[in-house]
Amino acid sequence: MDVVVVTGASRGLGRFCAQSLHDSGYRVVGLGRSAVTDAPFEMRSANVADPISVAEALGDLRRDPSVYALINAAGIASMNLVVTTPAATARRIVETNLLGTIYCCQQIAPALIKRGGGRIVNFSTLGVQLAIKGEAIYIASKAGVEAFSRTFAREMAPYGVTVNTVAPGPIDTALLAKVPKANVDEVVRRQIVPRQAEPVDVWNIVSMLLAPESSMLSGETLHVGGA
Amino acid sequence: MSVSYDEAEQFLREEVAAMMTIDPATIDADTVLIGANRVLDSADLVMLLLAVEDFARDRVGVEFDWTSDSAMSEARSVLRSVGSLARHLTDLQSA
């Protein structure tokens, strides 16, 4: 059974993707900061911002050719003006969103290379295109994810591994809980498809990227809702 | 579980030769793996390192970390040549 590793699998889009993958017949290995006991798939506790924690959690999969894909959905946000954001918060956002993505790719890529193919899907945000006020640090971390993914895609192409980024707009998850509705509506209004996306809309794109037919699609950022 | 330097070098020579589809006899301890005059491209080097990772674990009984800060240093790296990598693998046994 093909294995898909999903980070941020304890809640939000990561949880939705992990659940959908499980329902589709994959063996899911979920990563989360907190131990989740109600998941129907295997959950492991790890802090993606810590490379040692990632290595301990995923070390057994590093050489496992049954690993087919990695979905990096772990992420944190702190909506605030740059000048009022504590340095420690800025660091935590970049370490989790950007470095966390890189650490997990480093850990799982060898398994995909050994397999001779596979998929990596990273998560960004529509905010990179829209330059949303109050999200500069979060957006900077995600812009880093997009640049990393596009370049890493070139490195992985010789091994038949695609690397793409999915960039959703505002989705009703915990990440959005503290964002005023007016702000959400404004972002949705600026999307090409002016409808607030549901988790299933994101999953549909992730699912497409995981399909064998998507082997020629790599290094791209797919904007959910359009920007 | 242990390997001699000669066994490690022989393993590396065979792996590199297989990737280059040439006779292992044409590979020696001085064959360069990184930097100028390297014989493998970066994609093949990654495949070699994965094979070495398995060799280290299965035959030597040690972990081989090729993501360390010094691994890709042309001057200091244990990956400089077939000989330096073979020496590193055997040295790991006594570390």
PDB file of C-alpha atoms in Angstrom:
ATOM      1  CA  MET A   1       0.000   0.000   0.000  1.00  0.00           C
ATOM      2  CA  ASP A   2       1.399   3.399  -0.989  1.00  0.00           C
ATOM      3  CA  VAL A   3       2.281   5.690   1.896  1.00  0.00           C
ATOM      4  CA  VAL A   4       1.530   9.405   1.946  1.00  0.00           C
ATOM      5  CA  VAL A   5       3.060  11.555   4.662  1.00  0.00           C
ATOM      6  CA  VAL A   6       0.926  14.540   5.651  1.00  0.00           C
ATOM      7  CA  THR A   7       2.213  17.237   7.978  1.00  0.00           C
ATOM      8  CA  GLY A   8      -0.227  19.357   9.929  1.00  0.00           C
ATOM      9  CA  ALA A   9      -2.543  16.357   9.859  1.00  0.00           C
ATOM     10  CA  SER A  10      -4.126  16.968  13.241  1.00  0.00           C
ATOM     11  CA  ARG A  11      -6.443  19.716  12.020  1.00  0.00           C
ATOM     12  CA  GLY A  12      -7.399  22.063   9.210  1.00  0.00           C
ATOM     13  CA  LEU A  13      -6.515  21.381   5.597  1.00  0.00           C
ATOM     14  CA  GLY A  14      -3.885  18.839   6.593  1.00  0.00           C
ATOM     15  CA  ARG A  15      -6.471  16.835   8.481  1.00  0.00           C
ATOM     16  CA  PHE A  16      -8.938  17.058   5.587  1.00  0.00           C
ATOM     17  CA  CYS A  17      -6.318  15.889   3.082  1.00  0.00           C
ATOM     18  CA  ALA A  18      -5.147  13.101   5.377  1.00  0.00           C
ATOM     19  CA  GLN A  19      -8.703  11.899   5.902  1.00  0.00           C
ATOM     20  CA  SER A  20      -9.408  12.026   2.146  1.00  0.00           C
ATOM     21  CA  LEU A  21      -6.212  10.112   1.389  1.00  0.00           C
ATOM     22  CA  HIS A  22      -7.134   7.514   3.983  1.00  0.00           C
ATOM     23  CA  ASP A  23     -10.590   7.182   2.409  1.00  0.00           C
ATOM     24  CA  SER A  24      -8.936   6.815  -1.004  1.00  0.00           C
ATOM     25  CA  GLY A  25      -6.973   3.781   0.160  1.00  0.00           C
ATOM     26  CA  TYR A  26      -3.571   5.221   0.934  1.00  0.00           C
ATOM     27  CA  ARG A  27      -1.692   4.424   4.107  1.00  0.00           C
ATOM     28  CA  VAL A  28      -1.453   7.841   5.743  1.00  0.00           C
ATOM     29  CA  VAL A  29       1.276   8.809   8.174  1.00  0.00           C
ATOM     30  CA  GLY A  30       0.202  12.077   9.738  1.00  0.00           C
ATOM     31  CA  LEU A  31       2.439  14.478  11.590  1.00  0.00           C
ATOM     32  CA  GLY A  32       1.156  16.892  14.186  1.00  0.00           C
ATOM     33  CA  ARG A  33       2.476  18.926  17.084  1.00  0.00           C
ATOM     34  CA  SER A  34      -0.061  17.374  19.388  1.00  0.00           C
ATOM     35  CA  ALA A  35      -0.921  13.715  19.687  1.00  0.00           C
ATOM     36  CA  VAL A  36      -4.327  13.117  18.122  1.00  0.00           C
ATOM     37  CA  THR A  37      -6.168  10.000  19.101  1.00  0.00           C
ATOM     38  CA  ASP A  38      -9.347  10.265  17.040  1.00  0.00           C
ATOM     39  CA  ALA A  39      -7.707   9.976  13.634  1.00  0.00           C
ATOM     40  CA  PRO A  40      -8.443   6.811  11.622  1.00  0.00           C
ATOM     41  CA  PHE A  41      -4.888   6.948  10.276  1.00  0.00           C
ATOM     42  CA  GLU A  42      -1.492   6.745  11.934  1.00  0.00           C
ATOM     43  CA  MET A  43      -0.457   9.955  13.695  1.00  0.00           C
ATOM     44  CA  ARG A  44       3.024  10.803  14.883  1.00  0.00           C
ATOM     45  CA  SER A  45       3.988  13.721  17.071  1.00  0.00           C
ATOM     46  CA  ALA A  46       6.637  16.099  15.750  1.00  0.00           C
ATOM     47  CA  ASN A  47       7.558  19.745  15.539  1.00  0.00           C
ATOM     48  CA  VAL A  48       8.373  20.382  11.871  1.00  0.00           C
ATOM     49  CA  ALA A  49      10.390  23.469  12.830  1.00  0.00           C
ATOM     50  CA  ASP A  50      12.903  21.174  14.524  1.00  0.00           C
ATOM     51  CA  PRO A  51      14.951  19.033  12.093  1.00  0.00           C
ATOM     52  CA  ILE A  52      15.827  16.543  14.822  1.00  0.00           C
ATOM     53  CA  SER A  53      12.166  16.097  15.715  1.00  0.00           C
ATOM     54  CA  VAL A  54      11.354  15.549  12.021  1.00  0.00           C
ATOM     55  CA  ALA A  55      14.168  13.019  11.645  1.00  0.00           C
ATOM     56  CA  GLU A  56      12.994  11.106  14.713  1.00  0.00           C
ATOM     57  CA  ALA A  57       9.401  11.035  13.519  1.00  0.00           C
ATOM     58  CA  LEU A  58      10.079  10.099   9.888  1.00  0.00           C
ATOM     59  CA  GLY A  59      13.457   8.362  10.050  1.00  0.00           C
ATOM     60  CA  ASP A  60      11.998   4.915   9.367  1.00  0.00           C
ATOM     61  CA  LEU A  61      10.406   6.184   6.146  1.00  0.00           C
ATOM     62  CA  ARG A  62      13.553   7.791   4.764  1.00  0.00           C
ATOM     63  CA  ARG A  63      14.547   4.604   2.931  1.00  0.00           C
ATOM     64  CA  ASP A  64      11.072   3.182   2.423  1.00  0.00           C
ATOM     65  CA  PRO A  65      10.171   2.961  -1.277  1.00  0.00           C
ATOM     66  CA  SER A  66       6.511   2.464  -0.420  1.00  0.00           C
ATOM     67  CA  VAL A  67       6.362   6.206   0.299  1.00  0.00           C
ATOM     68  CA  TYR A  68       4.634   7.815  -2.687  1.00  0.00           C
ATOM     69  CA  ALA A  69       4.005  11.363  -1.589  1.00  0.00           C
ATOM     70  CA  LEU A  70       4.603  14.082   0.960  1.00  0.00           C
ATOM     71  CA  ILE A  71       2.046  16.785   1.656  1.00  0.00           C
ATOM     72  CA  ASN A  72       3.410  19.681   3.699  1.00  0.00           C
ATOM     73  CA  ALA A  73       0.302  21.251   5.197  1.00  0.00           C
ATOM     74  CA  ALA A  74       1.735  22.236   8.584  1.00  0.00           C
ATOM     75  CA  GLY A  75       1.624  25.954   9.049  1.00  0.00           C
ATOM     76  CA  ILE A  76       1.060  28.747  11.513  1.00  0.00           C
ATOM     77  CA  ALA A  77      -0.006  32.344  11.098  1.00  0.00           C
ATOM     78  CA  SER A  78      -0.039  35.498  13.137  1.00  0.00           C
ATOM     79  CA  MET A  79      -2.037  38.289  11.589  1.00  0.00           C
ATOM     80  CA  ASN A  80      -0.363  41.473  12.688  1.00  0.00           C
ATOM     81  CA  LEU A  81       1.422  44.489  11.342  1.00  0.00           C
ATOM     82  CA  VAL A  82       5.129  43.936  10.852  1.00  0.00           C
ATOM     83  CA  VAL A  83       6.082  46.712  13.255  1.00  0.00           C
ATOM     84  CA  THR A  84       3.982  45.213  16.045  1.00  0.00           C
ATOM     85  CA  THR A  85       5.064  41.598  15.572  1.00  0.00           C
ATOM     86  CA  PRO A  86       7.569  40.312  18.154  1.00  0.00           C
ATOM     87  CA  ALA A  87      10.788  39.006  16.656  1.00  0.00           C
ATOM     88  CA  ALA A  88      10.216  35.629  18.276  1.00  0.00           C
ATOM     89  CA  THR A  89       6.851  35.324  16.522  1.00  0.00           C
ATOM     90  CA  ALA A  90       8.384  36.233  13.165  1.00  0.00           C
ATOM     91  CA  ARG A  91      11.059  33.604  13.673  1.00  0.00           C
ATOM     92  CA  ARG A  92       8.505  30.968  14.680  1.00  0.00           C
ATOM     93  CA  ILE A  93       6.422  31.616  11.559  1.00  0.00           C
ATOM     94  CA  VAL A  94       9.397  31.308   9.215  1.00  0.00           C
ATOM     95  CA  GLU A  95      10.792  28.279  11.024  1.00  0.00           C
ATOM     96  CA  THR A  96       7.496  26.404  10.904  1.00  0.00           C
ATOM     97  CA  ASN A  97       6.219  27.375   7.471  1.00  0.00           C
ATOM     98  CA  LEU A  98       9.403  27.585   5.421  1.00  0.00           C
ATOM     99  CA  LEU A  99      12.076  25.611   7.247  1.00  0.00           C
ATOM    100  CA  GLY A 100       9.523  23.015   8.344  1.00  0.00           C
ATOM    101  CA  THR A 101       8.645  22.387   4.716  1.00  0.00           C
ATOM    102  CA  ILE A 102      12.318  22.111   3.803  1.00  0.00           C
ATOM    103  CA  TYR A 103      13.139  19.730   6.673  1.00  0.00           C
ATOM    104  CA  CYS A 104      10.293  17.380   5.759  1.00  0.00           C
ATOM    105  CA  CYS A 105      11.308  17.419   2.087  1.00  0.00           C
ATOM    106  CA  GLN A 106      14.875  16.561   3.084  1.00  0.00           C
ATOM    107  CA  GLN A 107      13.645  13.651   5.139  1.00  0.00           C
ATOM    108  CA  ILE A 108      11.239  12.118   2.616  1.00  0.00           C
ATOM    109  CA  ALA A 109      12.900  12.947  -0.736  1.00  0.00           C
ATOM    110  CA  PRO A 110      15.410  10.064  -0.460  1.00  0.00           C
ATOM    111  CA  ALA A 111      12.520   7.574  -0.242  1.00  0.00           C
ATOM    112  CA  LEU A 112      10.915   9.050  -3.365  1.00  0.00           C
ATOM    113  CA  ILE A 113      14.245   8.989  -5.206  1.00  0.00           C
ATOM    114  CA  LYS A 114      14.672   5.339  -4.300  1.00  0.00           C
ATOM    115  CA  ARG A 115      11.174   4.612  -5.495  1.00  0.00           C
ATOM    116  CA  GLY A 116      11.939   6.305  -8.797  1.00  0.00           C
ATOM    117  CA  GLY A 117       9.027   8.712  -8.627  1.00  0.00           C
ATOM    118  CA  GLY A 118       6.535  10.399  -6.401  1.00  0.00           C
ATOM    119  CA  ARG A 119       4.820  13.599  -5.453  1.00  0.00           C
ATOM    120  CA  ILE A 120       5.516  16.480  -3.114  1.00  0.00           C
ATOM    121  CA  VAL A 121       2.780  19.024  -2.499  1.00  0.00           C
ATOM    122  CA  ASN A 122       3.585  22.103  -0.436  1.00  0.00           C
ATOM    123  CA  PHE A 123       1.173  24.709   0.841  1.00  0.00           C
ATOM    124  CA  SER A 124       1.320  28.441   0.270  1.00  0.00           C
ATOM    125  CA  THR A 125      -1.389  31.095   0.323  1.00  0.00           C
ATOM    126  CA  LEU A 126      -3.230  33.259  -2.162  1.00  0.00           C
ATOM    127  CA  GLY A 127      -1.910  36.098  -0.033  1.00  0.00           C
ATOM    128  CA  VAL A 128       1.438  35.913  -1.832  1.00  0.00           C
ATOM    129  CA  GLN A 129      -0.317  37.190  -4.950  1.00  0.00           C
ATOM    130  CA  LEU A 130      -2.666  39.576  -3.169  1.00  0.00           C
ATOM    131  CA  ALA A 131      -0.189  41.163  -0.711  1.00  0.00           C
ATOM    132  CA  ILE A 132      -2.702  41.274   2.125  1.00  0.00           C
ATOM    133  CA  LYS A 133      -2.085  43.943   4.742  1.00  0.00           C
ATOM    134  CA  GLY A 134      -1.294  42.504   8.160  1.00  0.00           C
ATOM    135  CA  GLU A 135       0.059  39.235   6.825  1.00  0.00           C
ATOM    136  CA  ALA A 136       3.504  40.299   5.613  1.00  0.00           C
ATOM    137  CA  ILE A 137       5.548  37.847   7.677  1.00  0.00           C
ATOM    138  CA  TYR A 138       3.208  34.922   7.071  1.00  0.00           C
ATOM    139  CA  ILE A 139       3.147  35.750   3.360  1.00  0.00           C
ATOM    140  CA  ALA A 140       6.938  36.104   3.261  1.00  0.00           C
ATOM    141  CA  SER A 141       7.296  32.619   4.718  1.00  0.00           C
ATOM    142  CA  LYS A 142       4.892  31.239   2.116  1.00  0.00           C
ATOM    143  CA  ALA A 143       6.589  33.108  -0.733  1.00  0.00           C
ATOM    144  CA  GLY A 144       9.688  31.287   0.425  1.00  0.00           C
ATOM    145  CA  VAL A 145       7.827  27.997   0.164  1.00  0.00           C
ATOM    146  CA  GLU A 146       6.836  28.815  -3.428  1.00  0.00           C
ATOM    147  CA  ALA A 147      10.386  29.737  -4.427  1.00  0.00           C
ATOM    148  CA  PHE A 148      11.795  26.696  -2.667  1.00  0.00           C
ATOM    149  CA  SER A 149       9.280  24.377  -4.322  1.00  0.00           C
ATOM    150  CA  ARG A 150       9.900  25.690  -7.812  1.00  0.00           C
ATOM    151  CA  THR A 151      13.649  25.270  -7.439  1.00  0.00           C
ATOM    152  CA  PHE A 152      13.461  21.963  -5.593  1.00  0.00           C
ATOM    153  CA  ALA A 153      11.257  20.712  -8.437  1.00  0.00           C
ATOM    154  CA  ARG A 154      14.233  21.034 -10.767  1.00  0.00           C
ATOM    155  CA  GLU A 155      16.402  19.023  -8.389  1.00  0.00           C
ATOM    156  CA  MET A 156      13.823  16.242  -8.112  1.00  0.00           C
ATOM    157  CA  ALA A 157      12.820  16.075 -11.781  1.00  0.00           C
ATOM    158  CA  PRO A 158      15.574  13.613 -12.755  1.00  0.00           C
ATOM    159  CA  TYR A 159      14.054  11.116 -10.314  1.00  0.00           C
ATOM    160  CA  GLY A 160      10.474  11.384 -11.551  1.00  0.00           C
ATOM    161  CA  VAL A 161       9.357  13.339  -8.495  1.00  0.00           C
ATOM    162  CA  THR A 162       7.122  16.355  -9.005  1.00  0.00           C
ATOM    163  CA  VAL A 163       7.057  19.260  -6.556  1.00  0.00           C
ATOM    164  CA  ASN A 164       4.158  21.681  -6.633  1.00  0.00           C
ATOM    165  CA  THR A 165       2.541  24.235  -4.376  1.00  0.00           C
ATOM    166  CA  VAL A 166      -1.131  24.734  -3.649  1.00  0.00           C
ATOM    167  CA  ALA A 167      -2.068  28.269  -2.604  1.00  0.00           C
ATOM    168  CA  PRO A 168      -5.552  28.526  -1.124  1.00  0.00           C
ATOM    169  CA  GLY A 169      -7.398  31.675  -0.218  1.00  0.00           C
ATOM    170  CA  PRO A 170      -9.270  31.927   3.079  1.00  0.00           C
ATOM    171  CA  ILE A 171     -10.698  28.556   4.147  1.00  0.00           C
ATOM    172  CA  ASP A 172     -12.750  28.026   7.297  1.00  0.00           C
ATOM    173  CA  THR A 173     -10.081  26.440   9.481  1.00  0.00           C
ATOM    174  CA  ALA A 174      -8.527  27.272  12.838  1.00  0.00           C
ATOM    175  CA  LEU A 175      -5.947  29.383  11.010  1.00  0.00           C
ATOM    176  CA  LEU A 176      -8.725  31.774  10.003  1.00  0.00           C
ATOM    177  CA  ALA A 177     -10.528  31.871  13.342  1.00  0.00           C
ATOM    178  CA  LYS A 178      -9.246  35.290  14.423  1.00  0.00           C
ATOM    179  CA  VAL A 179      -9.557  37.004  11.040  1.00  0.00           C
ATOM    180  CA  PRO A 180     -12.528  39.407  10.822  1.00  0.00           C
ATOM    181  CA  LYS A 181     -15.196  38.353   8.332  1.00  0.00           C
ATOM    182  CA  ALA A 182     -14.875  41.654   6.467  1.00  0.00           C
ATOM    183  CA  ASN A 183     -11.217  40.889   5.770  1.00  0.00           C
ATOM    184  CA  VAL A 184     -12.098  37.410   4.522  1.00  0.00           C
ATOM    185  CA  ASP A 185     -14.807  38.822   2.256  1.00  0.00           C
ATOM    186  CA  GLU A 186     -12.370  41.362   0.830  1.00  0.00           C
ATOM    187  CA  VAL A 187      -9.851  38.655  -0.092  1.00  0.00           C
ATOM    188  CA  VAL A 188     -12.571  36.486  -1.616  1.00  0.00           C
ATOM    189  CA  ARG A 189     -13.777  39.461  -3.652  1.00  0.00           C
ATOM    190  CA  ARG A 190     -10.278  39.820  -5.137  1.00  0.00           C
ATOM    191  CA  GLN A 191     -10.128  36.152  -6.215  1.00  0.00           C
ATOM    192  CA  ILE A 192     -10.841  35.354  -9.870  1.00  0.00           C
ATOM    193  CA  VAL A 193     -13.510  32.952  -8.665  1.00  0.00           C
ATOM    194  CA  PRO A 194     -15.145  35.125  -5.987  1.00  0.00           C
ATOM    195  CA  ARG A 195     -16.362  32.293  -3.772  1.00  0.00           C
ATOM    196  CA  GLN A 196     -14.822  31.234  -0.479  1.00  0.00           C
ATOM    197  CA  ALA A 197     -13.247  27.846  -1.114  1.00  0.00           C
ATOM    198  CA  GLU A 198     -14.085  24.780   0.951  1.00  0.00           C
ATOM    199  CA  PRO A 199     -11.496  22.229   2.102  1.00  0.00           C
ATOM    200  CA  VAL A 200     -12.768  19.861  -0.585  1.00  0.00           C
ATOM    201  CA  ASP A 201     -11.825  22.431  -3.253  1.00  0.00           C
ATOM    202  CA  VAL A 202      -8.255  22.287  -2.011  1.00  0.00           C
ATOM    203  CA  TRP A 203      -8.316  18.501  -1.805  1.00  0.00           C
ATOM    204  CA  ASN A 204      -9.514  18.276  -5.409  1.00  0.00           C
ATOM    205  CA  ILE A 205      -6.368  20.071  -6.539  1.00  0.00           C
ATOM    206  CA  VAL A 206      -4.098  18.061  -4.249  1.00  0.00           C
ATOM    207  CA  SER A 207      -5.714  14.891  -5.551  1.00  0.00           C
ATOM    208  CA  MET A 208      -5.083  15.975  -9.134  1.00  0.00           C
ATOM    209  CA  LEU A 209      -1.408  16.612  -8.357  1.00  0.00           C
ATOM    210  CA  LEU A 210      -1.070  13.169  -6.794  1.00  0.00           C
ATOM    211  CA  ALA A 211      -2.495  11.416  -9.860  1.00  0.00           C
ATOM    212  CA  PRO A 212      -0.029   9.546 -12.106  1.00  0.00           C
ATOM    213  CA  GLU A 213      -1.338  11.613 -15.029  1.00  0.00           C
ATOM    214  CA  SER A 214       0.176  14.757 -13.466  1.00  0.00           C
ATOM    215  CA  SER A 215       3.767  13.671 -14.036  1.00  0.00           C
ATOM    216  CA  MET A 216       4.446  16.615 -16.377  1.00  0.00           C
ATOM    217  CA  LEU A 217       3.188  19.186 -13.889  1.00  0.00           C
ATOM    218  CA  SER A 218       6.009  20.343 -11.615  1.00  0.00           C
ATOM    219  CA  GLY A 219       7.403  23.528 -10.154  1.00  0.00           C
ATOM    220  CA  GLU A 220       4.009  25.205 -10.302  1.00  0.00           C
ATOM    221  CA  THR A 221       1.908  27.105  -7.801  1.00  0.00           C
ATOM    222  CA  LEU A 222      -1.800  26.459  -8.187  1.00  0.00           C
ATOM    223  CA  HIS A 223      -3.978  29.257  -6.826  1.00  0.00           C
ATOM    224  CA  VAL A 224      -7.252  27.996  -5.413  1.00  0.00           C
ATOM    225  CA  GLY A 225      -9.852  30.476  -6.601  1.00  0.00           C
ATOM    226  CA  GLY A 226      -7.348  32.259  -8.822  1.00  0.00           C
ATOM    227  CA  ALA A 227      -5.389  35.410  -8.161  1.00  0.00           C
TER     228      ALA A 227
ATOM    229  CA  MET B   1      29.555  -6.482  11.340  1.00  0.00           C
ATOM    230  CA  SER B   2      32.567  -4.696   9.906  1.00  0.00           C
ATOM    231  CA  VAL B   3      34.240  -3.907   6.613  1.00  0.00           C
ATOM    232  CA  SER B   4      37.821  -3.266   5.656  1.00  0.00           C
ATOM    233  CA  TYR B   5      38.953  -0.233   3.704  1.00  0.00           C
ATOM    234  CA  ASP B   6      39.435  -2.421   0.631  1.00  0.00           C
ATOM    235  CA  GLU B   7      35.880  -3.752   0.871  1.00  0.00           C
ATOM    236  CA  ALA B   8      34.469  -0.242   1.183  1.00  0.00           C
ATOM    237  CA  GLU B   9      36.535   0.977  -1.759  1.00  0.00           C
ATOM    238  CA  GLN B  10      35.522  -2.008  -3.853  1.00  0.00           C
ATOM    239  CA  PHE B  11      31.855  -1.321  -3.115  1.00  0.00           C
ATOM    240  CA  LEU B  12      32.261   2.325  -4.132  1.00  0.00           C
ATOM    241  CA  ARG B  13      34.191   1.497  -7.285  1.00  0.00           C
ATOM    242  CA  GLU B  14      31.466  -0.913  -8.384  1.00  0.00           C
ATOM    243  CA  GLU B  15      28.695   1.566  -7.630  1.00  0.00           C
ATOM    244  CA  VAL B  16      30.376   4.445  -9.451  1.00  0.00           C
ATOM    245  CA  ALA B  17      31.291   2.237 -12.396  1.00  0.00           C
ATOM    246  CA  ALA B  18      27.725   0.955 -12.665  1.00  0.00           C
ATOM    247  CA  MET B  19      26.423   4.512 -12.816  1.00  0.00           C
ATOM    248  CA  MET B  20      28.956   5.414 -15.492  1.00  0.00           C
ATOM    249  CA  THR B  21      28.502   2.043 -17.259  1.00  0.00           C
ATOM    250  CA  ILE B  22      32.241   1.484 -17.345  1.00  0.00           C
ATOM    251  CA  ASP B  23      34.645  -1.144 -16.004  1.00  0.00           C
ATOM    252  CA  PRO B  24      35.178  -0.861 -12.180  1.00  0.00           C
ATOM    253  CA  ALA B  25      38.872  -1.331 -12.835  1.00  0.00           C
ATOM    254  CA  THR B  26      38.953   2.168 -14.323  1.00  0.00           C
ATOM    255  CA  ILE B  27      37.790   3.656 -10.996  1.00  0.00           C
ATOM    256  CA  ASP B  28      40.327   4.077  -8.217  1.00  0.00           C
ATOM    257  CA  ALA B  29      40.736   5.786  -4.844  1.00  0.00           C
ATOM    258  CA  ASP B  30      41.581   9.087  -6.538  1.00  0.00           C
ATOM    259  CA  THR B  31      38.402   9.206  -8.603  1.00  0.00           C
ATOM    260  CA  VAL B  32      36.829  12.585  -7.814  1.00  0.00           C
ATOM    261  CA  LEU B  33      33.204  12.684  -6.627  1.00  0.00           C
ATOM    262  CA  ILE B  34      32.529  16.393  -6.004  1.00  0.00           C
ATOM    263  CA  GLY B  35      33.845  19.661  -7.348  1.00  0.00           C
ATOM    264  CA  ALA B  36      35.983  20.136 -10.433  1.00  0.00           C
ATOM    265  CA  ASN B  37      36.740  16.956 -12.407  1.00  0.00           C
ATOM    266  CA  ARG B  38      33.957  15.009 -10.718  1.00  0.00           C
ATOM    267  CA  VAL B  39      32.906  11.918 -12.630  1.00  0.00           C
ATOM    268  CA  LEU B  40      29.237  11.883 -11.578  1.00  0.00           C
ATOM    269  CA  ASP B  41      26.585  14.509 -12.117  1.00  0.00           C
ATOM    270  CA  SER B  42      24.604  15.670  -9.090  1.00  0.00           C
ATOM    271  CA  ALA B  43      21.692  13.306  -9.772  1.00  0.00           C
ATOM    272  CA  ASP B  44      23.998  10.276  -9.856  1.00  0.00           C
ATOM    273  CA  LEU B  45      25.832  11.505  -6.765  1.00  0.00           C
ATOM    274  CA  VAL B  46      22.568  11.467  -4.824  1.00  0.00           C
ATOM    275  CA  MET B  47      21.917   7.905  -5.986  1.00  0.00           C
ATOM    276  CA  LEU B  48      25.436   6.942  -4.884  1.00  0.00           C
ATOM    277  CA  LEU B  49      24.933   8.502  -1.469  1.00  0.00           C
ATOM    278  CA  LEU B  50      21.670   6.635  -0.990  1.00  0.00           C
ATOM    279  CA  ALA B  51      23.480   3.402  -1.820  1.00  0.00           C
ATOM    280  CA  VAL B  52      26.248   4.324   0.610  1.00  0.00           C
ATOM    281  CA  GLU B  53      23.633   5.031   3.274  1.00  0.00           C
ATOM    282  CA  ASP B  54      22.328   1.480   2.854  1.00  0.00           C
ATOM    283  CA  PHE B  55      25.851   0.032   2.764  1.00  0.00           C
ATOM    284  CA  ALA B  56      26.769   1.857   5.972  1.00  0.00           C
ATOM    285  CA  ARG B  57      23.705   0.606   7.766  1.00  0.00           C
ATOM    286  CA  ASP B  58      23.581  -2.958   6.415  1.00  0.00           C
ATOM    287  CA  ARG B  59      27.267  -3.827   6.079  1.00  0.00           C
ATOM    288  CA  VAL B  60      29.061  -1.508   8.485  1.00  0.00           C
ATOM    289  CA  GLY B  61      26.358  -1.129  11.118  1.00  0.00           C
ATOM    290  CA  VAL B  62      26.637   2.641  11.323  1.00  0.00           C
ATOM    291  CA  GLU B  63      24.661   5.696  10.219  1.00  0.00           C
ATOM    292  CA  PHE B  64      26.160   7.692   7.385  1.00  0.00           C
ATOM    293  CA  ASP B  65      25.114  11.356   7.501  1.00  0.00           C
ATOM    294  CA  TRP B  66      25.744  13.065   4.185  1.00  0.00           C
ATOM    295  CA  THR B  67      23.807  16.172   5.102  1.00  0.00           C
ATOM    296  CA  SER B  68      26.392  17.452   7.557  1.00  0.00           C
ATOM    297  CA  ASP B  69      27.809  20.952   7.109  1.00  0.00           C
ATOM    298  CA  SER B  70      31.120  19.652   5.831  1.00  0.00           C
ATOM    299  CA  ALA B  71      29.779  16.973   3.507  1.00  0.00           C
ATOM    300  CA  MET B  72      29.766  19.110   0.393  1.00  0.00           C
ATOM    301  CA  SER B  73      32.900  21.112   1.149  1.00  0.00           C
ATOM    302  CA  GLU B  74      35.251  20.457  -1.752  1.00  0.00           C
ATOM    303  CA  ALA B  75      38.291  20.854   0.448  1.00  0.00           C
ATOM    304  CA  ARG B  76      37.201  19.061   3.630  1.00  0.00           C
ATOM    305  CA  SER B  77      34.454  16.741   2.533  1.00  0.00           C
ATOM    306  CA  VAL B  78      34.627  13.023   3.029  1.00  0.00           C
ATOM    307  CA  LEU B  79      32.954  12.912  -0.376  1.00  0.00           C
ATOM    308  CA  ARG B  80      35.985  14.339  -2.188  1.00  0.00           C
ATOM    309  CA  SER B  81      36.935  11.031  -3.742  1.00  0.00           C
ATOM    310  CA  VAL B  82      36.260   7.319  -3.721  1.00  0.00           C
ATOM    311  CA  GLY B  83      39.225   6.888  -1.370  1.00  0.00           C
ATOM    312  CA  SER B  84      38.171   9.562   1.130  1.00  0.00           C
ATOM    313  CA  LEU B  85      34.647   8.172   1.272  1.00  0.00           C
ATOM    314  CA  ALA B  86      35.893   4.612   1.732  1.00  0.00           C
ATOM    315  CA  ARG B  87      38.169   5.817   4.521  1.00  0.00           C
ATOM    316  CA  HIS B  88      35.296   7.657   6.184  1.00  0.00           C
ATOM    317  CA  LEU B  89      33.098   4.552   6.087  1.00  0.00           C
ATOM    318  CA  THR B  90      35.758   2.438   7.757  1.00  0.00           C
ATOM    319  CA  ASP B  91      36.563   5.163  10.285  1.00  0.00           C
ATOM    320  CA  LEU B  92      32.892   5.311  11.307  1.00  0.00           C
ATOM    321  CA  GLN B  93      33.257   1.814  12.753  1.00  0.00           C
ATOM    322  CA  SER B  94      35.597   3.012  15.454  1.00  0.00           C
ATOM    323  CA  ALA B  95      33.872   6.338  16.083  1.00  0.00           C
TER     324      ALA B  95
END
